[in-house]
Coordinates of C-alpha atoms and ligand atoms in Angstrom, one line a residue:
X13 CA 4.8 -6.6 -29.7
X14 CA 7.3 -3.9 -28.2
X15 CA 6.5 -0.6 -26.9
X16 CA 9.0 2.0 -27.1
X17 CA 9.2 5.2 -25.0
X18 CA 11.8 7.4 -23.3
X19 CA 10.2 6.7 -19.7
X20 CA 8.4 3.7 -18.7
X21 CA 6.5 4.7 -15.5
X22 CA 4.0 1.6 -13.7
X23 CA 2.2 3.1 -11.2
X24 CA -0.9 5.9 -12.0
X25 CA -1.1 7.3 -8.3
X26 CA 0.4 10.5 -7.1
X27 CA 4.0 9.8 -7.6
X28 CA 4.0 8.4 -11.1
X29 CA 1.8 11.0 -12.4
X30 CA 3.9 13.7 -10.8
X31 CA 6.5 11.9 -12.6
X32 CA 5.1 11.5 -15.6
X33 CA 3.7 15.0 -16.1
X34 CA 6.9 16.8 -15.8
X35 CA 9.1 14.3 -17.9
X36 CA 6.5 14.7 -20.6
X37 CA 6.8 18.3 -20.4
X38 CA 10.3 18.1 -20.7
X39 CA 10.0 16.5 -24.2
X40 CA 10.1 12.9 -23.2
X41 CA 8.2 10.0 -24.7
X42 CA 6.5 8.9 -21.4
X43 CA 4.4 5.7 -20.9
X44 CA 2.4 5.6 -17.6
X45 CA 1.1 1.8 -16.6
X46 CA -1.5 1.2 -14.7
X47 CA -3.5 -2.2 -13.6
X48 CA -6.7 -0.3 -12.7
X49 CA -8.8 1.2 -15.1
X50 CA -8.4 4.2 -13.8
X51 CA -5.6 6.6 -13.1
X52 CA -5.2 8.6 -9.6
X53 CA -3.6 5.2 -7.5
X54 CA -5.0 5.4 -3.9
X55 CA -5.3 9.0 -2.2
X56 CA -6.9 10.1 -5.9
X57 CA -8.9 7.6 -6.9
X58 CA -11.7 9.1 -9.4
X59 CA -15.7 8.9 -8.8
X60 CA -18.1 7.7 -11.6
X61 CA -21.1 7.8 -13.5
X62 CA -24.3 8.3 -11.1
X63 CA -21.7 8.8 -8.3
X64 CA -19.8 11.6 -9.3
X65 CA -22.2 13.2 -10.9
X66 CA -24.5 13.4 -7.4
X67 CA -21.9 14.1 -5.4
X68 CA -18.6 15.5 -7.1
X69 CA -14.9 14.6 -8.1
X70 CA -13.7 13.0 -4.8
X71 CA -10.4 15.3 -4.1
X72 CA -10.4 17.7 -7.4
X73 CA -6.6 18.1 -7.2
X74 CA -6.5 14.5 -8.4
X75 CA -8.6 15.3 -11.4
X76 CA -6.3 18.1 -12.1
X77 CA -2.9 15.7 -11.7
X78 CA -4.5 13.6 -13.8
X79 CA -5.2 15.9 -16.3
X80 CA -1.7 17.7 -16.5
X81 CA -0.1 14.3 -17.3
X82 CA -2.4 13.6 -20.1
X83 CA -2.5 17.4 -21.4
X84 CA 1.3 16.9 -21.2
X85 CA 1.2 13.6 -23.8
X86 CA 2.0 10.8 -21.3
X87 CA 0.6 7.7 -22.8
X88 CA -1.6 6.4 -20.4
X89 CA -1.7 2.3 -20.2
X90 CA -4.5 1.9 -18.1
X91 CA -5.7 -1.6 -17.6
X92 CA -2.3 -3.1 -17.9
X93 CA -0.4 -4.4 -15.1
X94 CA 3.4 -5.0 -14.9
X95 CA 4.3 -8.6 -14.1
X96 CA 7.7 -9.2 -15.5
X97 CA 10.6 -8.1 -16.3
X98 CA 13.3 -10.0 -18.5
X99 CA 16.1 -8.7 -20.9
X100 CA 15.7 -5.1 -19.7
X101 CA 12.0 -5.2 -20.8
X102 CA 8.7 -4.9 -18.7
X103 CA 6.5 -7.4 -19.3
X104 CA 2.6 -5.9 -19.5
X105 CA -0.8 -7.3 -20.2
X106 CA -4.1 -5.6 -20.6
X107 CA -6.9 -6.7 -18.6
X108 CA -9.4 -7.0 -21.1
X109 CA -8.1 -9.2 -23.0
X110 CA -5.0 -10.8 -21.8
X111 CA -2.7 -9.3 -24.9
X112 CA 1.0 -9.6 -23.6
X113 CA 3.1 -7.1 -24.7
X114 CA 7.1 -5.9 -24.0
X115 CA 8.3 -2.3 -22.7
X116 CA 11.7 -1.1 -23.7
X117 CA 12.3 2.0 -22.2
X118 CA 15.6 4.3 -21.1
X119 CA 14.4 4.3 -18.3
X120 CA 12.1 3.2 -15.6
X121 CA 10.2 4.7 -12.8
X122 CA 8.5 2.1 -10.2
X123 CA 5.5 4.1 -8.8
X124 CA 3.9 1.3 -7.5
X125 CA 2.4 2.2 -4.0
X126 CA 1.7 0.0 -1.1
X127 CA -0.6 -2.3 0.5
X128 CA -2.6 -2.5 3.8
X129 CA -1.4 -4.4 6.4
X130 CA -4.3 -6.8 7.4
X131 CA -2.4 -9.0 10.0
X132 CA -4.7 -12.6 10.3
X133 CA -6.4 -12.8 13.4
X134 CA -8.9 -15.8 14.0
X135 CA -12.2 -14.6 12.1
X136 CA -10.6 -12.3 9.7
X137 CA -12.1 -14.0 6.5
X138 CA -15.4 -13.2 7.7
X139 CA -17.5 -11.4 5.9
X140 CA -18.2 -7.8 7.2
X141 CA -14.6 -8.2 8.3
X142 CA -12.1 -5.5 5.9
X143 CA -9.4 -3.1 5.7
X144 CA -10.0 0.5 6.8
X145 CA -8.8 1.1 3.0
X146 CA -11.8 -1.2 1.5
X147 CA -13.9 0.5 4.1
X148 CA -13.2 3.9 2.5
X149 CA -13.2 3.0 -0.9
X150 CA -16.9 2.0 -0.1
X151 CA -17.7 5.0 1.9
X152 CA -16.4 7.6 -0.5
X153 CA -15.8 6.5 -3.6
X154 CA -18.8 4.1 -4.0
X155 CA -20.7 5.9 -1.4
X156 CA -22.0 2.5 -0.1
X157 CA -23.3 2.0 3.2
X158 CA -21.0 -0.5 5.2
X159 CA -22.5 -0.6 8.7
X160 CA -24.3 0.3 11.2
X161 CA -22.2 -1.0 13.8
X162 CA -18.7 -0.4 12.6
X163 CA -15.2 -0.7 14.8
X164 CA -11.8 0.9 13.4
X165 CA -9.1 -1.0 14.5
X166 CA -5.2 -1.6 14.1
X167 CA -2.8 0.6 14.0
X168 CA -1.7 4.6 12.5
X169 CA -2.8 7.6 12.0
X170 CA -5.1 6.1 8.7
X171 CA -7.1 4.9 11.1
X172 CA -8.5 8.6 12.1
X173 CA -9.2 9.5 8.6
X174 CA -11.1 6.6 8.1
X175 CA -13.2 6.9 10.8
X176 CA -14.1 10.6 10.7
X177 CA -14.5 9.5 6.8
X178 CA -17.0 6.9 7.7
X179 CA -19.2 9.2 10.1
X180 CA -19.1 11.7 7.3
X181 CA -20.6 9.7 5.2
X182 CA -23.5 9.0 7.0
X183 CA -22.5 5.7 9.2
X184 CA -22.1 5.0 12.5
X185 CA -18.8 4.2 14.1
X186 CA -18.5 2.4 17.6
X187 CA -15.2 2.5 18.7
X188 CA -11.6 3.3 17.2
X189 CA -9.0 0.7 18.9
X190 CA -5.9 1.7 18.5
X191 CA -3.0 -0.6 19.4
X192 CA -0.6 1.9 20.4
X193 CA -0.6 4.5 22.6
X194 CA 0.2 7.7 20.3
X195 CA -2.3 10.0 21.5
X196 CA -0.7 11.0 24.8
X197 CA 1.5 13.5 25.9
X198 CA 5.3 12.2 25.5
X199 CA 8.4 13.7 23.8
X200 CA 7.5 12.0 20.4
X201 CA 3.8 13.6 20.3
X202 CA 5.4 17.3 21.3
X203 CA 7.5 17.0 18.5
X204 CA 5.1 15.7 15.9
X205 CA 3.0 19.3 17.1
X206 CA 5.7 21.3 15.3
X207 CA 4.2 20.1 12.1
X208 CA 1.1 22.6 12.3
X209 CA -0.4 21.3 9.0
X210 CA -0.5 17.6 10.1
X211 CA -1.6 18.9 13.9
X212 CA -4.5 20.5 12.4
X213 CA -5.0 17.3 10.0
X214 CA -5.3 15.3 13.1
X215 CA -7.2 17.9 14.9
X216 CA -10.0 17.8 12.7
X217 CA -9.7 13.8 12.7
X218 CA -10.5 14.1 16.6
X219 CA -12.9 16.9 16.7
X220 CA -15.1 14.6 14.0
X221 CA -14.9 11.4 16.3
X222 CA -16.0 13.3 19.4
X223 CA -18.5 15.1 18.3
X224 CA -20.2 11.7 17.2
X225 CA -19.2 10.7 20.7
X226 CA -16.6 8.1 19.5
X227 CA -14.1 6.4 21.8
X228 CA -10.1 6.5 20.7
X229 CA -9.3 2.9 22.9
X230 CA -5.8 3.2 23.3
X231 CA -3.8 0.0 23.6
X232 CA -6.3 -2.3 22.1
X233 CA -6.0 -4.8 19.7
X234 CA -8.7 -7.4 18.0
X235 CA -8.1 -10.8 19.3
X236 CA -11.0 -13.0 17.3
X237 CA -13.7 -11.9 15.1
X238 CA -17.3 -14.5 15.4
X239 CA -21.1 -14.7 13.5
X240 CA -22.4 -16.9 11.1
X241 CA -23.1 -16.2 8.0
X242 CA -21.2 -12.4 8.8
X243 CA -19.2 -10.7 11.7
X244 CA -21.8 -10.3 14.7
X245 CA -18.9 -10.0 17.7
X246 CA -15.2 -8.9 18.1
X247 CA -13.3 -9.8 21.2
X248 CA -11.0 -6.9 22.0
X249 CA -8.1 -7.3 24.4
X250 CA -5.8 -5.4 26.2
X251 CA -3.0 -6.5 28.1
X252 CA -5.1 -9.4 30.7
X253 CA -8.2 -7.6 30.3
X254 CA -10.7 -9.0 27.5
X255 CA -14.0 -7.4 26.0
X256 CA -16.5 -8.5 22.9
X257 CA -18.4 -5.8 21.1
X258 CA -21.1 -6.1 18.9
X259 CA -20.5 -4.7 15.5
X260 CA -22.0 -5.2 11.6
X261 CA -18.3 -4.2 9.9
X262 CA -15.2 -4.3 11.4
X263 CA -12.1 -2.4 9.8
X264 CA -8.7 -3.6 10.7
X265 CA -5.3 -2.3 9.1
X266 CA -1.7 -2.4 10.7
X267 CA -0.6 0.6 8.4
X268 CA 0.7 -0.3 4.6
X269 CA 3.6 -1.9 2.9
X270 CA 5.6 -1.2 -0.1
X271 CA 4.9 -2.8 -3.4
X272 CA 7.9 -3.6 -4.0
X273 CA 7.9 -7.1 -6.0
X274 CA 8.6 -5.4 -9.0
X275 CA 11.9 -4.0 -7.8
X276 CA 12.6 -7.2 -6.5
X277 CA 12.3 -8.9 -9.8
X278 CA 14.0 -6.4 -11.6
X279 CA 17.1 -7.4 -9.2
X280 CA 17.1 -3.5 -7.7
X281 CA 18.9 -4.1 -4.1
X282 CA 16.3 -4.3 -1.0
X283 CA 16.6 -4.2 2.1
X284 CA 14.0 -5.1 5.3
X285 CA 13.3 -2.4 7.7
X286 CA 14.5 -3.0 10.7
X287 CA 11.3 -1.7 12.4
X288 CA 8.2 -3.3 10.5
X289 CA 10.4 -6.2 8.2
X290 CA 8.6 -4.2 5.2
X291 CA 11.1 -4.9 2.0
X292 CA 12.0 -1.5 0.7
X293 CA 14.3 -1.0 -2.6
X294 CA 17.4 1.2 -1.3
X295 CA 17.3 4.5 -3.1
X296 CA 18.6 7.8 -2.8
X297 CA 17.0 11.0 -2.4
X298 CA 15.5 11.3 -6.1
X299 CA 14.8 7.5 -6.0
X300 CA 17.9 6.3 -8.1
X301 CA 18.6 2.8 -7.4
X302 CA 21.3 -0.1 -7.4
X303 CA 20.0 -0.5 -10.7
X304 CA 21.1 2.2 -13.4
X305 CA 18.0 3.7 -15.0
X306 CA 15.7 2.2 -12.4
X307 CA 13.9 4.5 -10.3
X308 CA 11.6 4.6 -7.5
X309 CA 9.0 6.7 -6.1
X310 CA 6.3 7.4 -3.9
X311 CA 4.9 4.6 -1.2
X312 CA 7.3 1.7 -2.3
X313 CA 10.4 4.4 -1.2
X314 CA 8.8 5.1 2.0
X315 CA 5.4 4.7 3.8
X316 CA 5.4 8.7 4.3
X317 CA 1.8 9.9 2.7
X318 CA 0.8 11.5 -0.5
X319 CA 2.9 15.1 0.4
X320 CA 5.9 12.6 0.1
X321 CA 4.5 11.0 -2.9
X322 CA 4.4 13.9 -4.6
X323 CA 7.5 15.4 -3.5
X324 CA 9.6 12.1 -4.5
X325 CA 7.9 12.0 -7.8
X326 CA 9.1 15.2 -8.7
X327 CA 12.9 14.3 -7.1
X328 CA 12.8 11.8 -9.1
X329 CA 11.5 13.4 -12.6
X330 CA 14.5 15.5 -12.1
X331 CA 17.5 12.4 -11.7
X332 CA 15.8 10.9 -15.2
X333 CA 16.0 13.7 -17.2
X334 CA 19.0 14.5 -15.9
X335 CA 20.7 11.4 -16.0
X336 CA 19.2 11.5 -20.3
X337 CA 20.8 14.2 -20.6
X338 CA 17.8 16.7 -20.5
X339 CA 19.2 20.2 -19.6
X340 CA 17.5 20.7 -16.1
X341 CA 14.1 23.1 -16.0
X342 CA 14.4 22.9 -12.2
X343 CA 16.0 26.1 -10.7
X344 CA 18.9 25.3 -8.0
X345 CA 16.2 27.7 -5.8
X346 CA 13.3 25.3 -6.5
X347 CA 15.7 22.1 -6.4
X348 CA 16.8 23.5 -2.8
X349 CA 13.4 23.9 -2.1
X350 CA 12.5 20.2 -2.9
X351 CA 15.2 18.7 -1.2
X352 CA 14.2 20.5 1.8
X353 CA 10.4 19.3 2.4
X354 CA 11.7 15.9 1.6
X355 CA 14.1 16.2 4.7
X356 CA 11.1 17.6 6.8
X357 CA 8.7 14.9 5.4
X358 CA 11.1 12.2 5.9
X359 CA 11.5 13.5 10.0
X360 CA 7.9 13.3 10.4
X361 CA 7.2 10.1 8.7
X362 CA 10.0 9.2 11.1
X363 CA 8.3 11.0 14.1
X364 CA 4.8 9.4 13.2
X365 CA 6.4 6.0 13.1
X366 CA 7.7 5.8 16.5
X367 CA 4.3 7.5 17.6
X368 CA 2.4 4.8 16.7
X369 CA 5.4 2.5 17.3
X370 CA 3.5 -1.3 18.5
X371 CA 4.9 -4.7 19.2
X372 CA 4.2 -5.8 15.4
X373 CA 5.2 -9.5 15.5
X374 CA 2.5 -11.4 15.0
X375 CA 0.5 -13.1 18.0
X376 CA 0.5 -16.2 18.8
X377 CA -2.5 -17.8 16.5
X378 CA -4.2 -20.6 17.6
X379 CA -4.2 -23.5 15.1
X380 CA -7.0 -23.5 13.4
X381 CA -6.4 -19.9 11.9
X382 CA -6.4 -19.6 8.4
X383 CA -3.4 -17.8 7.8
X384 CA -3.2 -18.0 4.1
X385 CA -6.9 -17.4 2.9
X386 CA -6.0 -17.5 -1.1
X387 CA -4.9 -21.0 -0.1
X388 CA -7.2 -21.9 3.0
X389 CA -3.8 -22.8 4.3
X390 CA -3.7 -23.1 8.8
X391 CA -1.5 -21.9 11.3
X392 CA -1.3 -25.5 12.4
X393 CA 0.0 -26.8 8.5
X394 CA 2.7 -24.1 8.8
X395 CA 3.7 -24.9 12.0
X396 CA 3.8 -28.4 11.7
X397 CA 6.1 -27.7 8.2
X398 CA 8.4 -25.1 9.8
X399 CA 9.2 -28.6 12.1
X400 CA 9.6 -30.4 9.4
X401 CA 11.5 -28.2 7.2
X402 CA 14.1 -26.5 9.9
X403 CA 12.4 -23.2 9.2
X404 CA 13.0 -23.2 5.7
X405 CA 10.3 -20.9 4.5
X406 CA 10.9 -21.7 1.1
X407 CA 9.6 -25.5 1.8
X408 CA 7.1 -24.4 4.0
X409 CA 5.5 -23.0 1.1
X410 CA 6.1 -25.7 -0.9
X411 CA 4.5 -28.2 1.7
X412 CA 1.6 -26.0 2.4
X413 CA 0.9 -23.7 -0.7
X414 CA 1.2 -20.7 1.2
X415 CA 1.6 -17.7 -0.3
X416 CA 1.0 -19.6 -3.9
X417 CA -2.6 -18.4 -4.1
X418 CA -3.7 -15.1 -6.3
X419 CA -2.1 -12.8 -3.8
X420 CA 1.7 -14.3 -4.2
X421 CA 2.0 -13.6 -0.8
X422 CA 1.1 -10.0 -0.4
X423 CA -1.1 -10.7 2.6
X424 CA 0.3 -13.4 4.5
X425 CA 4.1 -13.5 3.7
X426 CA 5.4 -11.9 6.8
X427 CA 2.9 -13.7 9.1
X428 CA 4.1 -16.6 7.1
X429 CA 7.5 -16.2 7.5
X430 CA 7.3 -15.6 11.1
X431 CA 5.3 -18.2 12.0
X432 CA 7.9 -20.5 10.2
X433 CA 10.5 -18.8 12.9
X434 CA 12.1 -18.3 9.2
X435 CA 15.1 -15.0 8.3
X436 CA 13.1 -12.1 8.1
X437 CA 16.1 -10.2 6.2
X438 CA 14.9 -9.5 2.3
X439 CA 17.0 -12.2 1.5
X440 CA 14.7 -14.9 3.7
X441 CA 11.5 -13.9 2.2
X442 CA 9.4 -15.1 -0.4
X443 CA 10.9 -14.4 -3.5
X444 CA 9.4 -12.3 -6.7
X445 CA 8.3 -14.3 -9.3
X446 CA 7.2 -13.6 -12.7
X447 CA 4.0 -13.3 -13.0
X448 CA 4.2 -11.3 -9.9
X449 CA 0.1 -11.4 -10.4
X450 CA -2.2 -13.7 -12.0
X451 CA -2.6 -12.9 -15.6
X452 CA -5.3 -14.0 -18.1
X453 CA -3.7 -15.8 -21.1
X454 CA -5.0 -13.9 -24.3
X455 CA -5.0 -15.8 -27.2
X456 CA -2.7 -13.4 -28.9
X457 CA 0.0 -15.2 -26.9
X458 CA 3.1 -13.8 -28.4
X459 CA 5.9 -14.9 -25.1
X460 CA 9.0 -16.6 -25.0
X461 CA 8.6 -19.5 -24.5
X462 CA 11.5 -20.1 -21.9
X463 CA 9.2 -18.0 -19.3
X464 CA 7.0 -20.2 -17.2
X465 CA 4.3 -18.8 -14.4
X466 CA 5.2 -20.2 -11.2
Ligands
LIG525 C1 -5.8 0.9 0.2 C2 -5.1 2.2 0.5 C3 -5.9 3.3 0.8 C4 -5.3 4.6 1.0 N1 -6.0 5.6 1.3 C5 -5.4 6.8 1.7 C6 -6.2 7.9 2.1 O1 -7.4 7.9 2.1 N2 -5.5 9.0 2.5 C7 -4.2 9.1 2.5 O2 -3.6 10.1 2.9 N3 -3.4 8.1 2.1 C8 -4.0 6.9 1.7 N4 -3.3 5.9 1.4 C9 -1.8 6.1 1.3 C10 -1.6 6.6 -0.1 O3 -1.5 5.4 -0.9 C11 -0.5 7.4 -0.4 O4 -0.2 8.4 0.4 C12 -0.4 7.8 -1.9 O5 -1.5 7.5 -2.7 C13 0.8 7.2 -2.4 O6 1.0 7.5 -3.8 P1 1.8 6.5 -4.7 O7 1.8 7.2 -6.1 O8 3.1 6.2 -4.1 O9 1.0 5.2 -4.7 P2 -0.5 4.8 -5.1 O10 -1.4 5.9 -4.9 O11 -0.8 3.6 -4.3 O12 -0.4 4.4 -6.6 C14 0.3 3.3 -7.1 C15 -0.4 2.8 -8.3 O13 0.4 1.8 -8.9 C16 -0.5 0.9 -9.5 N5 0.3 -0.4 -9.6 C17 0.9 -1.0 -8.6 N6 1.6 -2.1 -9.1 C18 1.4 -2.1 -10.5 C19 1.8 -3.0 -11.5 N7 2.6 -4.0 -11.3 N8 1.4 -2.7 -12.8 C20 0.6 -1.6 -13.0 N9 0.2 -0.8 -12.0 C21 0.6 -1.0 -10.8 C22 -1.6 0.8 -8.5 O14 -2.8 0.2 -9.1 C23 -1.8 2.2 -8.1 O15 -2.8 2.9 -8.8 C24 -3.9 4.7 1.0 C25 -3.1 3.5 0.7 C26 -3.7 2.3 0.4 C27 -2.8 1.1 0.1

C-alpha cells in the first residue's frame, strides 16, 4: 500500500516534531515516522505507566512538543522505521507486525538523530559495561538502579550531564574520566564563557559532582574493562601512567554521530568531517540538500544539542513550505531572528568541539578484541583481511562479516575502517543498504520483488 502526504518527516525527536508541528499548521498533510513506539527522539523521551505516574513527565516541554504536533494533525507513524528508499518512495514497516508499506511524499524531512560513539576497547561487551546514553535512559526514564560503583568515561560535555544525572537519581558515581583536557583555563574555554546559558548548564554539572565529592580525571581514557560473569575492574590510563578501579557499571561514550544512512541511500551528497570522520549530508542553513525536496534537520545536520535541533527544525519547516509554495507565516523579524541563534549555536557547537577536541583514532587493539560484537568478529580477522585485501574495506567485510550483523555497522564501522588502514572519505565507507535495519517479514508482504536485503 501507498501512503500519501504533503511532508514525509522520519524522525519523532525535537527537530522533526518542530518540523512537523509548524508544517501541519500551515495546512500541510504531514506524516511523522518513527521506529520507537513513542514520540520525543532522545533529549524528550516520555515516562510511563507506574513511572510517570510516581515521579512525573521527564522534561514537560517534550510532552507539550509532542502535543502541538498532534493538536496540529501530523499523522503520527509511530512503530515504523524507515529502511528504504526506491522510486522517490520511503520504504516503512511497522514493528508489530512487519506490514511493508510505501511513502510518497512532496517532500521529505530526515530528522533522524544520532548515535553514541562507543569506541571498542578490550572488555567492552561486558556486561555492566554501556553508553552514558543507556545509562541515563535507565536512571531517568526507567528509574533503574545501575550501580553502585559507576565510572563516566569518554569524551564531551554529555558526560557531565550524565553523571550529575546519575547521582541525582540516587547512585553512586566514582570517577568521571575525561579524555581531553577541556576544563582548564585556555583561549577556547574563555570563549565558550560568553555563552552564559551553557556556563551556567555546566556550572551546575560541576557543583553536582563535587558536592558528591566526584573526581573530573582529565586526560584519561579506559584501556581494558575485566570480571566474570560482569565488569568488576577498569584499567584507566594516561599517557605512561596506568591505574584499575573497581566499579559495578561503567559508562563510556566518545560523543554521538549522525544518522545519516538514510541520506546516504537516498543518494543526498555527504561528506566526512574532517575532524571526527562522522558522514554528514551537506546542507544549507534550513537543511536543503543536493537532493531537491530532501531535507535535513536536527543531529544528523550537526552534533550541536537539542537548542540546535529545534532551531534547524524550524529553518527547515520554513524552506518546505516555501519551496511548496506555502505563502510564508514567518515574519522577516522572526526569520532574522532564527538565522541568528543558528549562527551563535553553530560557533559554540564549534567552540565546544575543539574544547573537548581528543586524538580520536582508534588505539591500537590488541588481537583478541572483538571489534564487531553483532558478528563476534576480532581485531586480529580484520587485520589479517586488511593484508589480504590491500585495505579494501569493502572485502574486509566480506571476509570477516563485519559490520553485516543487526547494527549494519553503526558501531564498529569507523573502528572498522580504520583498523583496515581503509579511505575514511564518505566515499570509502560502508555503504547504505536497504534495509538499512533488520526488518521482520510480515506476511502481508506486498514488495517488489527486484529489492533484496543485503
Ligand atoms: C542515546 C542518546 C542520548 C541523548 N541524551 C541527551 C540528553 O540527555 N541531553 C541532551 O542534551 N542531549 C542528549 N542527546 C543528544 C540529543 O539527541 C539531541 O540534542 C536531540 O535529541 C536531537 O534531536 P533530533 O530531533 O535531531 O534527534 P533525536 O532526538 O535523536 O530524534 C531522532 C528520532 O528519529 C528516529 N529515527 C531515526 N532513524 C529512523 C528511521 N529510519 N525510521 C524511523 N525513525 C527513525 C529515532 O528513533 C529518534 O526518535 C542524546 C543523544 C543520544 C543519541
Amino acid at each position: 500500500m501507498t501512503l500519501h502526504c504533503e511532508v514525509a518527516v522520519v524522525g519523532g525527536g525535537p527537530a522533526g516534531l518542530t518540523a512537523g508541528a509548524l508544517l501541519a499548521r500551515a495546512g500541510l498533510r504531514v506524516a511523522v515516522i518513527e521506529e520507537r513506539n513513542d514520540l520525543g527522539g532522545q533529549y524528550f523521551k516520555q515516562r510511563h505507566g507506574g513511572v510517570l505516574q510516581k515521579y512525573g513527565s521527564f522534561r514537560p516541554a517534550g510532552a507539550s512538543l509532542i502535543a502541538a504536533a498532534i493538536d496540529a494533525g501530523v499523522a503520527c507513524l509511530t512503530g515504523h522505521l524507515a529502511w528504504g528508499f526506491q522510486d522517490g518512495e520511503l520504504w516503512i514497516s511497522r514493528h508489530a507486525d512487519g506490514r511493508i508499506e510505501r511513502v510518497q511524499a512532496a517532500s521529505i524531512l530526515l530528522a533522524t538523530g544520532a548515535y553514541e560513539k562507543a569506541n571498542p576497547f578490550p572488555g567492552w561487551t561486558l556486561p555492566g559495561v554501556c553508553t552514558p546514553g543507556c545509562a541515563l535512559h535507565f536512571a531517568v526514564i526507567d528509574k533503574v538502579n545501575i550501580g553502585r560503583r559507576v565510572v563516566v568515561a569518554g569524551s564531551g560535555p554529555f558526560l557531565l550531564s550524565v553523571a550529575s544525572s546519575l547521582l541525582n537519581a540516587g547512585m553512586s558515581v566514582t570517577a568521571v574520566l575525561e579524555a581531553g583536557f577541556p576544563y582548564r583555563l585556555s583561549k577556547t574555554s574563555l570563549r565558550a564563557m560568553r555563552y552564559i546559558r551553557r556556563v551556567r548548564e555546566m556550572t551546575t554539572y560541576l557543583v553536582t559532582l563535587r558536592q558528591h565529592g566526584v573526581p573530573i580525571r582529565q586526560g584519561w581514557r579506559v584501556l581494558e574493562a575485566t570480571g566474570g560473569q560482569r565488569v568488576r575492574q577498569v584499567k584507566i590510563g594516561r599517557a605512561a601512567h596506568t591505574e584499575e578501579l573497581d566499579v559495578d557499571t561503567l559508562c563510556v561514550g566518545y560523543g554521538f554521530s549522525p544518522n545519516s544512512e538514510l541520506a546516504q541511500l537516498i543518494g543526498v551528497e555527504c561528506k566526512a568531517d574532517p575532524v571526527s570522520g562522522d558522514i554528514f549530508p551537506i546542507a544549507d542553513d534550513y537543511g536543503r540538500t543536493s537532493k531537491p525536496n530532501v531535507y535535513v534537520a536536527g543531529e544528523i545536520a550537526g552534533i550541536e544539542g537539542v537548542q540546535s535541533a529545534l532551531n534547524l527544525g524550524r529553518l527547515a519547516a520554513i524552506a518546505i513550505a516555501e519551496d511548496l509554495g506555502i505563502p510564508s507565516q514567518t515574519s522577516a523579524h522572526s526569520l532574522k531572528q532564527l538565522l541568528k541563534a543558528r549562527r551563535a549555536l553553530k560557533t559554540f557547537a564549534a567552540i565546544s568541539s575543539s574544547l573537548y577536541h581528543i586524538d580520536s583514532s582508534p588505539r591500537p587493539l590488541p588481537d583478541q578484541t572483538i571489534v564487531c560484537r553483532c558478528e563476534s568478529v576480532t581485531a586480529e580477522s580484520i587485520r589479517k583481511a586488511a593484508f589480504d585485501s590491500d585495505n579494501d574495506l569493502q572485502a574486509v567485510k566480506g571476509l570477516t562479516r563485519a559490520g553485516m550483523g543487526p547494527c549494519q555497522g553503526r558501531e564498529c564501522g569507523s573502528t572498522v575502517a580504520a583498523i583496515a588502514g581503509a579511505d575514511l572519505s564518505a566515499a570509502g565507507r560502508f555503504s547504505s543498504r536497504m534495509p538499512t535495519k533488520p526488518i521482520l517479514i510480515g506476511p502481508e508482504l506486498d514488495v517488489d520483488p527486484t529489492i533484496h536485503a543485503h
